[in-house]
Amino acid sequence: MTTAPHPLDNPALASLTGPHARFAERRGRVLRYPVDVSPWLALPDEPDARDWADLAVLAGPGAEVPLSGYCGDVPEDWEITFHVGGVQLVDDGVAAAPDPEAVRLGPADVPEMLDLVARTQPGPFLPRTIELGTYLGIRREGALVAMAGERLHPPGWTEISAVCTDAAVRGQGLATRLIHAVAHGIRERGETPFLHTSAKNTNAIRLYESLGFRLRRHTAFLAARAPER
Protein backbone atom coordinates (compact mmCIF):
# COMPACT_ATOMS: atom_id res chain seq x y z
CA MET A 1 0.00 0.00 0.00
CA THR A 2 1.48 3.35 -1.08
CA THR A 3 1.41 6.11 1.51
CA ALA A 4 0.35 9.52 0.20
CA PRO A 5 3.09 12.15 0.45
CA HIS A 6 2.87 14.57 3.34
CA PRO A 7 1.94 18.13 2.26
CA LEU A 8 5.07 19.51 3.94
CA ASP A 9 7.41 17.19 2.01
CA ASN A 10 6.90 19.37 -1.08
CA PRO A 11 5.15 22.41 0.39
CA ALA A 12 5.36 24.64 -2.68
CA LEU A 13 3.74 21.95 -4.84
CA ALA A 14 1.03 21.34 -2.22
CA SER A 15 0.40 25.09 -2.03
CA LEU A 16 0.29 25.76 -5.77
CA THR A 17 -1.99 22.79 -6.45
CA GLY A 18 -4.12 23.62 -3.40
CA PRO A 19 -5.01 26.86 -1.59
CA HIS A 20 -2.60 28.97 -3.68
CA ALA A 21 -3.62 27.51 -7.06
CA ARG A 22 -4.75 30.98 -8.20
CA PHE A 23 -1.10 32.09 -8.21
CA ALA A 24 0.27 29.13 -10.18
CA GLU A 25 2.18 29.67 -13.40
CA ARG A 26 2.61 26.29 -15.05
CA ARG A 27 4.57 24.56 -17.75
CA GLY A 28 4.01 20.82 -17.84
CA ARG A 29 4.35 19.53 -14.29
CA VAL A 30 6.40 22.52 -13.11
CA LEU A 31 4.66 25.32 -11.22
CA ARG A 32 5.84 28.59 -9.77
CA TYR A 33 4.59 31.75 -8.13
CA PRO A 34 4.72 35.00 -10.12
CA VAL A 35 8.21 36.41 -9.75
CA ASP A 36 6.96 39.47 -7.84
CA VAL A 37 5.02 37.29 -5.36
CA SER A 38 7.48 34.61 -4.23
CA PRO A 39 10.65 32.91 -5.48
CA TRP A 40 9.28 29.46 -4.54
CA LEU A 41 8.61 27.08 -7.39
CA ALA A 42 7.43 23.50 -7.41
CA LEU A 43 8.99 20.53 -9.15
CA PRO A 44 7.30 17.12 -9.08
CA ASP A 45 8.48 14.81 -6.30
CA GLU A 46 10.67 12.93 -8.80
CA PRO A 47 11.38 15.29 -11.73
CA ASP A 48 12.46 13.76 -15.03
CA ALA A 49 14.31 15.24 -18.02
CA ARG A 50 11.09 16.73 -19.44
CA ASP A 51 10.39 18.52 -16.15
CA TRP A 52 13.85 20.08 -16.13
CA ALA A 53 13.41 21.12 -19.77
CA ASP A 54 10.06 22.72 -18.90
CA LEU A 55 11.66 24.52 -15.97
CA ALA A 56 14.41 25.85 -18.24
CA VAL A 57 11.81 27.24 -20.65
CA LEU A 58 9.76 28.72 -17.79
CA ALA A 59 12.82 30.40 -16.28
CA GLY A 60 14.55 31.45 -19.51
CA PRO A 61 18.08 30.70 -20.84
CA GLY A 62 20.78 31.23 -18.24
CA ALA A 63 18.34 32.31 -15.52
CA GLU A 64 19.09 31.57 -11.89
CA VAL A 65 16.30 29.44 -10.43
CA PRO A 66 15.61 29.07 -6.69
CA LEU A 67 14.99 25.42 -5.77
CA SER A 68 14.09 25.82 -2.10
CA GLY A 69 13.18 22.52 -0.51
CA TYR A 70 14.51 20.40 -3.38
CA CYS A 71 16.95 17.75 -2.18
CA GLY A 72 17.44 15.65 -5.33
CA ASP A 73 20.03 15.73 -8.08
CA VAL A 74 20.39 18.57 -10.57
CA PRO A 75 21.11 17.77 -14.28
CA GLU A 76 24.71 18.15 -15.43
CA ASP A 77 23.92 21.12 -17.65
CA TRP A 78 22.53 23.07 -14.68
CA GLU A 79 25.01 24.98 -12.48
CA ILE A 80 24.36 25.08 -8.73
CA THR A 81 24.93 28.68 -7.64
CA PHE A 82 23.77 28.56 -4.02
CA HIS A 83 23.30 25.79 -1.50
CA VAL A 84 22.68 25.95 2.24
CA GLY A 85 21.07 23.51 4.61
CA GLY A 86 17.68 24.33 6.06
CA VAL A 87 15.24 23.05 8.64
CA GLN A 88 11.47 22.80 8.70
CA LEU A 89 9.75 23.20 12.06
CA VAL A 90 6.10 22.61 12.95
CA ASP A 91 3.77 23.76 15.72
CA ASP A 92 4.00 21.44 18.71
CA GLY A 93 2.37 23.55 21.39
CA VAL A 94 2.96 27.18 20.42
CA ALA A 95 1.23 29.57 22.85
CA ALA A 96 -0.73 31.24 20.06
CA ALA A 97 -2.55 34.40 21.11
CA PRO A 98 -3.67 37.70 19.55
CA ASP A 99 -1.60 40.78 20.31
CA PRO A 100 -3.26 44.11 21.11
CA GLU A 101 -0.48 46.14 19.51
CA ALA A 102 -0.28 44.12 16.27
CA VAL A 103 -1.99 45.71 13.27
CA ARG A 104 -2.88 44.07 9.98
CA LEU A 105 -0.69 45.34 7.15
CA GLY A 106 -2.04 46.03 3.68
CA PRO A 107 -0.89 47.12 0.23
CA ALA A 108 -0.30 50.70 1.38
CA ASP A 109 2.25 49.39 3.90
CA VAL A 110 4.34 47.46 1.33
CA PRO A 111 6.99 50.20 0.81
CA GLU A 112 7.67 50.27 4.56
CA MET A 113 7.66 46.46 4.69
CA LEU A 114 10.16 46.24 1.85
CA ASP A 115 12.38 48.78 3.62
CA LEU A 116 12.26 46.83 6.90
CA VAL A 117 13.07 43.60 5.07
CA ALA A 118 16.00 45.25 3.26
CA ARG A 119 17.45 46.33 6.61
CA THR A 120 16.86 43.09 8.52
CA GLN A 121 17.22 40.36 5.84
CA PRO A 122 14.66 37.79 7.09
CA GLY A 123 14.41 36.18 3.66
CA PRO A 124 12.58 36.94 0.43
CA PHE A 125 9.74 39.45 0.60
CA LEU A 126 8.63 40.93 -2.71
CA PRO A 127 6.15 43.63 -3.81
CA ARG A 128 3.21 41.19 -3.97
CA THR A 129 4.20 38.73 -1.22
CA ILE A 130 1.57 40.33 1.00
CA GLU A 131 -1.11 38.70 -1.20
CA LEU A 132 -0.16 35.24 0.13
CA GLY A 133 -1.79 35.70 3.53
CA THR A 134 -2.10 37.81 6.65
CA TYR A 135 0.80 40.08 7.64
CA LEU A 136 0.91 41.73 11.04
CA GLY A 137 3.13 44.57 12.19
CA ILE A 138 3.99 46.63 15.23
CA ARG A 139 4.55 50.37 14.93
CA ARG A 140 6.38 52.72 17.23
CA GLU A 141 5.85 56.48 16.78
CA GLY A 142 4.18 55.65 13.48
CA ALA A 143 7.11 53.68 12.05
CA LEU A 144 6.92 49.97 11.24
CA VAL A 145 9.49 48.29 13.49
CA ALA A 146 8.51 44.59 13.39
CA MET A 147 6.43 42.26 11.25
CA ALA A 148 5.59 38.65 10.50
CA GLY A 149 3.17 36.97 8.14
CA GLU A 150 2.02 33.97 6.12
CA ARG A 151 3.65 32.51 3.02
CA LEU A 152 3.28 28.91 1.77
CA HIS A 153 -0.14 27.36 2.30
CA PRO A 154 -0.29 23.58 1.84
CA PRO A 155 -3.71 22.13 2.67
CA GLY A 156 -4.16 22.25 6.44
CA TRP A 157 -0.93 24.15 7.05
CA THR A 158 0.33 27.74 6.82
CA GLU A 159 3.95 28.88 6.87
CA ILE A 160 5.00 31.76 9.12
CA SER A 161 7.54 33.90 7.30
CA ALA A 162 9.22 37.33 7.07
CA VAL A 163 9.71 37.53 10.84
CA CYS A 164 11.85 40.60 11.40
CA THR A 165 12.53 43.39 13.89
CA ASP A 166 14.30 46.72 13.47
CA ALA A 167 17.69 46.72 15.21
CA ALA A 168 16.67 49.69 17.39
CA VAL A 169 13.94 47.69 19.17
CA ARG A 170 15.41 44.19 19.32
CA GLY A 171 15.36 42.42 22.66
CA GLN A 172 11.81 43.56 23.47
CA GLY A 173 10.12 40.33 22.41
CA LEU A 174 8.31 41.83 19.44
CA ALA A 175 9.10 38.92 17.09
CA THR A 176 7.81 36.43 19.65
CA ARG A 177 4.59 38.38 20.08
CA LEU A 178 4.03 38.55 16.32
CA ILE A 179 4.73 34.83 15.87
CA HIS A 180 2.14 34.12 18.56
CA ALA A 181 -0.34 36.46 16.87
CA VAL A 182 0.15 35.04 13.36
CA ALA A 183 -0.05 31.50 14.75
CA HIS A 184 -3.32 32.44 16.46
CA GLY A 185 -4.86 33.48 13.14
CA ILE A 186 -3.69 30.24 11.52
CA ARG A 187 -5.10 28.13 14.34
CA GLU A 188 -8.41 30.04 14.16
CA ARG A 189 -8.81 28.70 10.60
CA GLY A 190 -8.25 25.16 11.85
CA GLU A 191 -4.77 24.97 10.32
CA THR A 192 -1.30 24.30 11.76
CA PRO A 193 1.63 26.75 11.65
CA PHE A 194 5.04 25.74 10.34
CA LEU A 195 8.18 27.58 9.27
CA HIS A 196 11.59 27.27 7.64
CA THR A 197 14.96 28.68 8.57
CA SER A 198 18.63 28.08 7.85
CA ALA A 199 20.17 25.11 9.64
CA LYS A 200 23.05 27.45 10.55
CA ASN A 201 20.73 29.95 12.23
CA THR A 202 20.99 28.26 15.60
CA ASN A 203 19.71 31.30 17.52
CA ALA A 204 16.49 31.33 15.49
CA ILE A 205 16.07 27.57 15.86
CA ARG A 206 16.48 27.82 19.65
CA LEU A 207 13.93 30.64 19.73
CA TYR A 208 11.40 28.71 17.66
CA GLU A 209 11.84 25.57 19.74
CA SER A 210 11.40 27.59 22.94
CA LEU A 211 8.12 28.91 21.51
CA GLY A 212 6.77 25.40 20.92
CA PHE A 213 7.94 24.48 17.44
CA ARG A 214 9.70 21.17 16.86
CA LEU A 215 12.02 20.04 14.11
CA ARG A 216 10.16 18.04 11.47
CA ARG A 217 12.88 17.54 8.88
CA HIS A 218 16.07 18.86 7.37
CA THR A 219 15.78 20.41 3.94
CA ALA A 220 17.85 22.63 1.64
CA PHE A 221 17.79 26.05 0.10
CA LEU A 222 19.54 26.08 -3.23
CA ALA A 223 19.56 27.83 -6.57
CA ALA A 224 20.78 26.66 -9.96
CA ARG A 225 21.44 28.35 -13.28
CA ALA A 226 19.48 27.08 -16.27
CA PRO A 227 21.37 26.08 -19.42
CA GLU A 228 22.07 28.91 -21.86
CA ARG A 229 20.40 26.82 -24.58
PDB file of C-alpha atoms in Angstrom:
ATOM      1  CA  MET A   1       0.000   0.000   0.000  1.00  0.00           C
ATOM      2  CA  THR A   2       1.478   3.349  -1.078  1.00  0.00           C
ATOM      3  CA  THR A   3       1.413   6.113   1.509  1.00  0.00           C
ATOM      4  CA  ALA A   4       0.352   9.519   0.204  1.00  0.00           C
ATOM      5  CA  PRO A   5       3.095  12.152   0.454  1.00  0.00           C
ATOM      6  CA  HIS A   6       2.871  14.567   3.345  1.00  0.00           C
ATOM      7  CA  PRO A   7       1.939  18.129   2.255  1.00  0.00           C
ATOM      8  CA  LEU A   8       5.072  19.506   3.939  1.00  0.00           C
ATOM      9  CA  ASP A   9       7.414  17.190   2.014  1.00  0.00           C
ATOM     10  CA  ASN A  10       6.903  19.375  -1.082  1.00  0.00           C
ATOM     11  CA  PRO A  11       5.150  22.413   0.393  1.00  0.00           C
ATOM     12  CA  ALA A  12       5.355  24.635  -2.677  1.00  0.00           C
ATOM     13  CA  LEU A  13       3.737  21.949  -4.838  1.00  0.00           C
ATOM     14  CA  ALA A  14       1.031  21.337  -2.225  1.00  0.00           C
ATOM     15  CA  SER A  15       0.398  25.086  -2.032  1.00  0.00           C
ATOM     16  CA  LEU A  16       0.291  25.759  -5.770  1.00  0.00           C
ATOM     17  CA  THR A  17      -1.987  22.791  -6.446  1.00  0.00           C
ATOM     18  CA  GLY A  18      -4.125  23.622  -3.399  1.00  0.00           C
ATOM     19  CA  PRO A  19      -5.010  26.858  -1.588  1.00  0.00           C
ATOM     20  CA  HIS A  20      -2.600  28.970  -3.685  1.00  0.00           C
ATOM     21  CA  ALA A  21      -3.619  27.511  -7.064  1.00  0.00           C
ATOM     22  CA  ARG A  22      -4.747  30.978  -8.200  1.00  0.00           C
ATOM     23  CA  PHE A  23      -1.105  32.091  -8.209  1.00  0.00           C
ATOM     24  CA  ALA A  24       0.265  29.126 -10.176  1.00  0.00           C
ATOM     25  CA  GLU A  25       2.181  29.671 -13.401  1.00  0.00           C
ATOM     26  CA  ARG A  26       2.609  26.292 -15.051  1.00  0.00           C
ATOM     27  CA  ARG A  27       4.572  24.561 -17.752  1.00  0.00           C
ATOM     28  CA  GLY A  28       4.008  20.818 -17.843  1.00  0.00           C
ATOM     29  CA  ARG A  29       4.346  19.528 -14.289  1.00  0.00           C
ATOM     30  CA  VAL A  30       6.398  22.521 -13.111  1.00  0.00           C
ATOM     31  CA  LEU A  31       4.660  25.323 -11.221  1.00  0.00           C
ATOM     32  CA  ARG A  32       5.844  28.594  -9.771  1.00  0.00           C
ATOM     33  CA  TYR A  33       4.590  31.745  -8.129  1.00  0.00           C
ATOM     34  CA  PRO A  34       4.723  34.997 -10.123  1.00  0.00           C
ATOM     35  CA  VAL A  35       8.205  36.411  -9.745  1.00  0.00           C
ATOM     36  CA  ASP A  36       6.955  39.474  -7.842  1.00  0.00           C
ATOM     37  CA  VAL A  37       5.017  37.286  -5.358  1.00  0.00           C
ATOM     38  CA  SER A  38       7.478  34.609  -4.226  1.00  0.00           C
ATOM     39  CA  PRO A  39      10.655  32.908  -5.479  1.00  0.00           C
ATOM     40  CA  TRP A  40       9.284  29.463  -4.536  1.00  0.00           C
ATOM     41  CA  LEU A  41       8.609  27.079  -7.394  1.00  0.00           C
ATOM     42  CA  ALA A  42       7.434  23.496  -7.415  1.00  0.00           C
ATOM     43  CA  LEU A  43       8.992  20.527  -9.151  1.00  0.00           C
ATOM     44  CA  PRO A  44       7.302  17.123  -9.077  1.00  0.00           C
ATOM     45  CA  ASP A  45       8.477  14.814  -6.304  1.00  0.00           C
ATOM     46  CA  GLU A  46      10.669  12.933  -8.798  1.00  0.00           C
ATOM     47  CA  PRO A  47      11.375  15.286 -11.730  1.00  0.00           C
ATOM     48  CA  ASP A  48      12.462  13.760 -15.031  1.00  0.00           C
ATOM     49  CA  ALA A  49      14.307  15.244 -18.025  1.00  0.00           C
ATOM     50  CA  ARG A  50      11.095  16.728 -19.436  1.00  0.00           C
ATOM     51  CA  ASP A  51      10.391  18.519 -16.149  1.00  0.00           C
ATOM     52  CA  TRP A  52      13.855  20.075 -16.128  1.00  0.00           C
ATOM     53  CA  ALA A  53      13.406  21.122 -19.767  1.00  0.00           C
ATOM     54  CA  ASP A  54      10.063  22.724 -18.900  1.00  0.00           C
ATOM     55  CA  LEU A  55      11.660  24.520 -15.965  1.00  0.00           C
ATOM     56  CA  ALA A  56      14.414  25.852 -18.238  1.00  0.00           C
ATOM     57  CA  VAL A  57      11.808  27.245 -20.648  1.00  0.00           C
ATOM     58  CA  LEU A  58       9.763  28.715 -17.795  1.00  0.00           C
ATOM     59  CA  ALA A  59      12.822  30.395 -16.275  1.00  0.00           C
ATOM     60  CA  GLY A  60      14.553  31.447 -19.506  1.00  0.00           C
ATOM     61  CA  PRO A  61      18.076  30.704 -20.837  1.00  0.00           C
ATOM     62  CA  GLY A  62      20.784  31.231 -18.240  1.00  0.00           C
ATOM     63  CA  ALA A  63      18.340  32.309 -15.520  1.00  0.00           C
ATOM     64  CA  GLU A  64      19.091  31.569 -11.886  1.00  0.00           C
ATOM     65  CA  VAL A  65      16.300  29.436 -10.431  1.00  0.00           C
ATOM     66  CA  PRO A  66      15.609  29.068  -6.691  1.00  0.00           C
ATOM     67  CA  LEU A  67      14.991  25.421  -5.768  1.00  0.00           C
ATOM     68  CA  SER A  68      14.088  25.822  -2.098  1.00  0.00           C
ATOM     69  CA  GLY A  69      13.182  22.522  -0.509  1.00  0.00           C
ATOM     70  CA  TYR A  70      14.512  20.404  -3.384  1.00  0.00           C
ATOM     71  CA  CYS A  71      16.948  17.752  -2.179  1.00  0.00           C
ATOM     72  CA  GLY A  72      17.441  15.651  -5.326  1.00  0.00           C
ATOM     73  CA  ASP A  73      20.034  15.729  -8.081  1.00  0.00           C
ATOM     74  CA  VAL A  74      20.390  18.572 -10.572  1.00  0.00           C
ATOM     75  CA  PRO A  75      21.113  17.774 -14.277  1.00  0.00           C
ATOM     76  CA  GLU A  76      24.712  18.146 -15.426  1.00  0.00           C
ATOM     77  CA  ASP A  77      23.915  21.119 -17.651  1.00  0.00           C
ATOM     78  CA  TRP A  78      22.530  23.073 -14.685  1.00  0.00           C
ATOM     79  CA  GLU A  79      25.011  24.979 -12.477  1.00  0.00           C
ATOM     80  CA  ILE A  80      24.359  25.077  -8.727  1.00  0.00           C
ATOM     81  CA  THR A  81      24.934  28.685  -7.636  1.00  0.00           C
ATOM     82  CA  PHE A  82      23.771  28.565  -4.019  1.00  0.00           C
ATOM     83  CA  HIS A  83      23.298  25.792  -1.497  1.00  0.00           C
ATOM     84  CA  VAL A  84      22.683  25.947   2.239  1.00  0.00           C
ATOM     85  CA  GLY A  85      21.073  23.510   4.611  1.00  0.00           C
ATOM     86  CA  GLY A  86      17.680  24.332   6.059  1.00  0.00           C
ATOM     87  CA  VAL A  87      15.239  23.050   8.641  1.00  0.00           C
ATOM     88  CA  GLN A  88      11.470  22.798   8.703  1.00  0.00           C
ATOM     89  CA  LEU A  89       9.750  23.199  12.062  1.00  0.00           C
ATOM     90  CA  VAL A  90       6.102  22.609  12.950  1.00  0.00           C
ATOM     91  CA  ASP A  91       3.775  23.760  15.720  1.00  0.00           C
ATOM     92  CA  ASP A  92       3.998  21.440  18.710  1.00  0.00           C
ATOM     93  CA  GLY A  93       2.369  23.549  21.394  1.00  0.00           C
ATOM     94  CA  VAL A  94       2.960  27.185  20.422  1.00  0.00           C
ATOM     95  CA  ALA A  95       1.231  29.569  22.845  1.00  0.00           C
ATOM     96  CA  ALA A  96      -0.728  31.241  20.058  1.00  0.00           C
ATOM     97  CA  ALA A  97      -2.555  34.401  21.106  1.00  0.00           C
ATOM     98  CA  PRO A  98      -3.668  37.700  19.550  1.00  0.00           C
ATOM     99  CA  ASP A  99      -1.597  40.781  20.306  1.00  0.00           C
ATOM    100  CA  PRO A 100      -3.260  44.114  21.113  1.00  0.00           C
ATOM    101  CA  GLU A 101      -0.475  46.141  19.506  1.00  0.00           C
ATOM    102  CA  ALA A 102      -0.284  44.119  16.265  1.00  0.00           C
ATOM    103  CA  VAL A 103      -1.988  45.710  13.267  1.00  0.00           C
ATOM    104  CA  ARG A 104      -2.878  44.074   9.977  1.00  0.00           C
ATOM    105  CA  LEU A 105      -0.686  45.338   7.152  1.00  0.00           C
ATOM    106  CA  GLY A 106      -2.044  46.026   3.677  1.00  0.00           C
ATOM    107  CA  PRO A 107      -0.895  47.118   0.225  1.00  0.00           C
ATOM    108  CA  ALA A 108      -0.298  50.700   1.376  1.00  0.00           C
ATOM    109  CA  ASP A 109       2.249  49.388   3.897  1.00  0.00           C
ATOM    110  CA  VAL A 110       4.337  47.464   1.333  1.00  0.00           C
ATOM    111  CA  PRO A 111       6.989  50.202   0.809  1.00  0.00           C
ATOM    112  CA  GLU A 112       7.671  50.270   4.557  1.00  0.00           C
ATOM    113  CA  MET A 113       7.658  46.461   4.695  1.00  0.00           C
ATOM    114  CA  LEU A 114      10.165  46.240   1.854  1.00  0.00           C
ATOM    115  CA  ASP A 115      12.382  48.781   3.625  1.00  0.00           C
ATOM    116  CA  LEU A 116      12.260  46.832   6.900  1.00  0.00           C
ATOM    117  CA  VAL A 117      13.069  43.596   5.073  1.00  0.00           C
ATOM    118  CA  ALA A 118      16.001  45.251   3.257  1.00  0.00           C
ATOM    119  CA  ARG A 119      17.446  46.325   6.610  1.00  0.00           C
ATOM    120  CA  THR A 120      16.863  43.089   8.519  1.00  0.00           C
ATOM    121  CA  GLN A 121      17.218  40.361   5.836  1.00  0.00           C
ATOM    122  CA  PRO A 122      14.663  37.792   7.094  1.00  0.00           C
ATOM    123  CA  GLY A 123      14.410  36.179   3.659  1.00  0.00           C
ATOM    124  CA  PRO A 124      12.580  36.944   0.430  1.00  0.00           C
ATOM    125  CA  PHE A 125       9.743  39.448   0.602  1.00  0.00           C
ATOM    126  CA  LEU A 126       8.628  40.929  -2.714  1.00  0.00           C
ATOM    127  CA  PRO A 127       6.155  43.632  -3.812  1.00  0.00           C
ATOM    128  CA  ARG A 128       3.208  41.190  -3.968  1.00  0.00           C
ATOM    129  CA  THR A 129       4.198  38.734  -1.219  1.00  0.00           C
ATOM    130  CA  ILE A 130       1.569  40.326   1.005  1.00  0.00           C
ATOM    131  CA  GLU A 131      -1.113  38.698  -1.202  1.00  0.00           C
ATOM    132  CA  LEU A 132      -0.163  35.243   0.126  1.00  0.00           C
ATOM    133  CA  GLY A 133      -1.790  35.696   3.531  1.00  0.00           C
ATOM    134  CA  THR A 134      -2.099  37.806   6.654  1.00  0.00           C
ATOM    135  CA  TYR A 135       0.798  40.077   7.638  1.00  0.00           C
ATOM    136  CA  LEU A 136       0.908  41.735  11.039  1.00  0.00           C
ATOM    137  CA  GLY A 137       3.131  44.570  12.186  1.00  0.00           C
ATOM    138  CA  ILE A 138       3.994  46.627  15.235  1.00  0.00           C
ATOM    139  CA  ARG A 139       4.547  50.366  14.931  1.00  0.00           C
ATOM    140  CA  ARG A 140       6.381  52.722  17.233  1.00  0.00           C
ATOM    141  CA  GLU A 141       5.851  56.476  16.784  1.00  0.00           C
ATOM    142  CA  GLY A 142       4.181  55.653  13.479  1.00  0.00           C
ATOM    143  CA  ALA A 143       7.109  53.685  12.051  1.00  0.00           C
ATOM    144  CA  LEU A 144       6.918  49.969  11.242  1.00  0.00           C
ATOM    145  CA  VAL A 145       9.486  48.287  13.494  1.00  0.00           C
ATOM    146  CA  ALA A 146       8.513  44.589  13.394  1.00  0.00           C
ATOM    147  CA  MET A 147       6.432  42.265  11.250  1.00  0.00           C
ATOM    148  CA  ALA A 148       5.590  38.649  10.504  1.00  0.00           C
ATOM    149  CA  GLY A 149       3.167  36.966   8.140  1.00  0.00           C
ATOM    150  CA  GLU A 150       2.023  33.973   6.120  1.00  0.00           C
ATOM    151  CA  ARG A 151       3.651  32.514   3.016  1.00  0.00           C
ATOM    152  CA  LEU A 152       3.285  28.913   1.771  1.00  0.00           C
ATOM    153  CA  HIS A 153      -0.139  27.360   2.295  1.00  0.00           C
ATOM    154  CA  PRO A 154      -0.288  23.577   1.840  1.00  0.00           C
ATOM    155  CA  PRO A 155      -3.715  22.135   2.673  1.00  0.00           C
ATOM    156  CA  GLY A 156      -4.164  22.255   6.441  1.00  0.00           C
ATOM    157  CA  TRP A 157      -0.928  24.154   7.049  1.00  0.00           C
ATOM    158  CA  THR A 158       0.334  27.745   6.819  1.00  0.00           C
ATOM    159  CA  GLU A 159       3.950  28.878   6.872  1.00  0.00           C
ATOM    160  CA  ILE A 160       5.002  31.757   9.124  1.00  0.00           C
ATOM    161  CA  SER A 161       7.543  33.903   7.298  1.00  0.00           C
ATOM    162  CA  ALA A 162       9.217  37.335   7.073  1.00  0.00           C
ATOM    163  CA  VAL A 163       9.711  37.532  10.842  1.00  0.00           C
ATOM    164  CA  CYS A 164      11.855  40.602  11.395  1.00  0.00           C
ATOM    165  CA  THR A 165      12.526  43.394  13.888  1.00  0.00           C
ATOM    166  CA  ASP A 166      14.303  46.717  13.467  1.00  0.00           C
ATOM    167  CA  ALA A 167      17.686  46.722  15.207  1.00  0.00           C
ATOM    168  CA  ALA A 168      16.670  49.687  17.389  1.00  0.00           C
ATOM    169  CA  VAL A 169      13.938  47.692  19.171  1.00  0.00           C
ATOM    170  CA  ARG A 170      15.411  44.192  19.324  1.00  0.00           C
ATOM    171  CA  GLY A 171      15.357  42.423  22.663  1.00  0.00           C
ATOM    172  CA  GLN A 172      11.811  43.563  23.470  1.00  0.00           C
ATOM    173  CA  GLY A 173      10.125  40.328  22.414  1.00  0.00           C
ATOM    174  CA  LEU A 174       8.306  41.832  19.436  1.00  0.00           C
ATOM    175  CA  ALA A 175       9.105  38.924  17.095  1.00  0.00           C
ATOM    176  CA  THR A 176       7.815  36.425  19.648  1.00  0.00           C
ATOM    177  CA  ARG A 177       4.591  38.383  20.076  1.00  0.00           C
ATOM    178  CA  LEU A 178       4.032  38.551  16.322  1.00  0.00           C
ATOM    179  CA  ILE A 179       4.729  34.829  15.869  1.00  0.00           C
ATOM    180  CA  HIS A 180       2.141  34.115  18.557  1.00  0.00           C
ATOM    181  CA  ALA A 181      -0.343  36.456  16.867  1.00  0.00           C
ATOM    182  CA  VAL A 182       0.148  35.044  13.364  1.00  0.00           C
ATOM    183  CA  ALA A 183      -0.050  31.500  14.750  1.00  0.00           C
ATOM    184  CA  HIS A 184      -3.320  32.437  16.458  1.00  0.00           C
ATOM    185  CA  GLY A 185      -4.856  33.476  13.140  1.00  0.00           C
ATOM    186  CA  ILE A 186      -3.693  30.243  11.522  1.00  0.00           C
ATOM    187  CA  ARG A 187      -5.104  28.135  14.343  1.00  0.00           C
ATOM    188  CA  GLU A 188      -8.406  30.041  14.161  1.00  0.00           C
ATOM    189  CA  ARG A 189      -8.809  28.696  10.603  1.00  0.00           C
ATOM    190  CA  GLY A 190      -8.245  25.158  11.849  1.00  0.00           C
ATOM    191  CA  GLU A 191      -4.766  24.967  10.316  1.00  0.00           C
ATOM    192  CA  THR A 192      -1.301  24.295  11.758  1.00  0.00           C
ATOM    193  CA  PRO A 193       1.628  26.754  11.645  1.00  0.00           C
ATOM    194  CA  PHE A 194       5.044  25.741  10.344  1.00  0.00           C
ATOM    195  CA  LEU A 195       8.176  27.583   9.266  1.00  0.00           C
ATOM    196  CA  HIS A 196      11.591  27.274   7.641  1.00  0.00           C
ATOM    197  CA  THR A 197      14.962  28.681   8.575  1.00  0.00           C
ATOM    198  CA  SER A 198      18.633  28.079   7.850  1.00  0.00           C
ATOM    199  CA  ALA A 199      20.169  25.112   9.644  1.00  0.00           C
ATOM    200  CA  LYS A 200      23.046  27.449  10.554  1.00  0.00           C
ATOM    201  CA  ASN A 201      20.731  29.947  12.232  1.00  0.00           C
ATOM    202  CA  THR A 202      20.992  28.256  15.605  1.00  0.00           C
ATOM    203  CA  ASN A 203      19.714  31.297  17.516  1.00  0.00           C
ATOM    204  CA  ALA A 204      16.487  31.331  15.493  1.00  0.00           C
ATOM    205  CA  ILE A 205      16.067  27.567  15.864  1.00  0.00           C
ATOM    206  CA  ARG A 206      16.478  27.823  19.650  1.00  0.00           C
ATOM    207  CA  LEU A 207      13.931  30.635  19.732  1.00  0.00           C
ATOM    208  CA  TYR A 208      11.396  28.708  17.662  1.00  0.00           C
ATOM    209  CA  GLU A 209      11.838  25.570  19.740  1.00  0.00           C
ATOM    210  CA  SER A 210      11.398  27.586  22.936  1.00  0.00           C
ATOM    211  CA  LEU A 211       8.118  28.908  21.507  1.00  0.00           C
ATOM    212  CA  GLY A 212       6.774  25.399  20.923  1.00  0.00           C
ATOM    213  CA  PHE A 213       7.937  24.478  17.441  1.00  0.00           C
ATOM    214  CA  ARG A 214       9.702  21.166  16.858  1.00  0.00           C
ATOM    215  CA  LEU A 215      12.016  20.042  14.108  1.00  0.00           C
ATOM    216  CA  ARG A 216      10.163  18.036  11.473  1.00  0.00           C
ATOM    217  CA  ARG A 217      12.880  17.541   8.879  1.00  0.00           C
ATOM    218  CA  HIS A 218      16.066  18.858   7.374  1.00  0.00           C
ATOM    219  CA  THR A 219      15.780  20.411   3.937  1.00  0.00           C
ATOM    220  CA  ALA A 220      17.854  22.625   1.637  1.00  0.00           C
ATOM    221  CA  PHE A 221      17.790  26.053   0.103  1.00  0.00           C
ATOM    222  CA  LEU A 222      19.538  26.083  -3.234  1.00  0.00           C
ATOM    223  CA  ALA A 223      19.563  27.834  -6.569  1.00  0.00           C
ATOM    224  CA  ALA A 224      20.777  26.661  -9.962  1.00  0.00           C
ATOM    225  CA  ARG A 225      21.437  28.349 -13.284  1.00  0.00           C
ATOM    226  CA  ALA A 226      19.477  27.084 -16.267  1.00  0.00           C
ATOM    227  CA  PRO A 227      21.370  26.078 -19.419  1.00  0.00           C
ATOM    228  CA  GLU A 228      22.070  28.907 -21.863  1.00  0.00           C
ATOM    229  CA  ARG A 229      20.398  26.825 -24.580  1.00  0.00           C
TER     230      ARG A 229
END
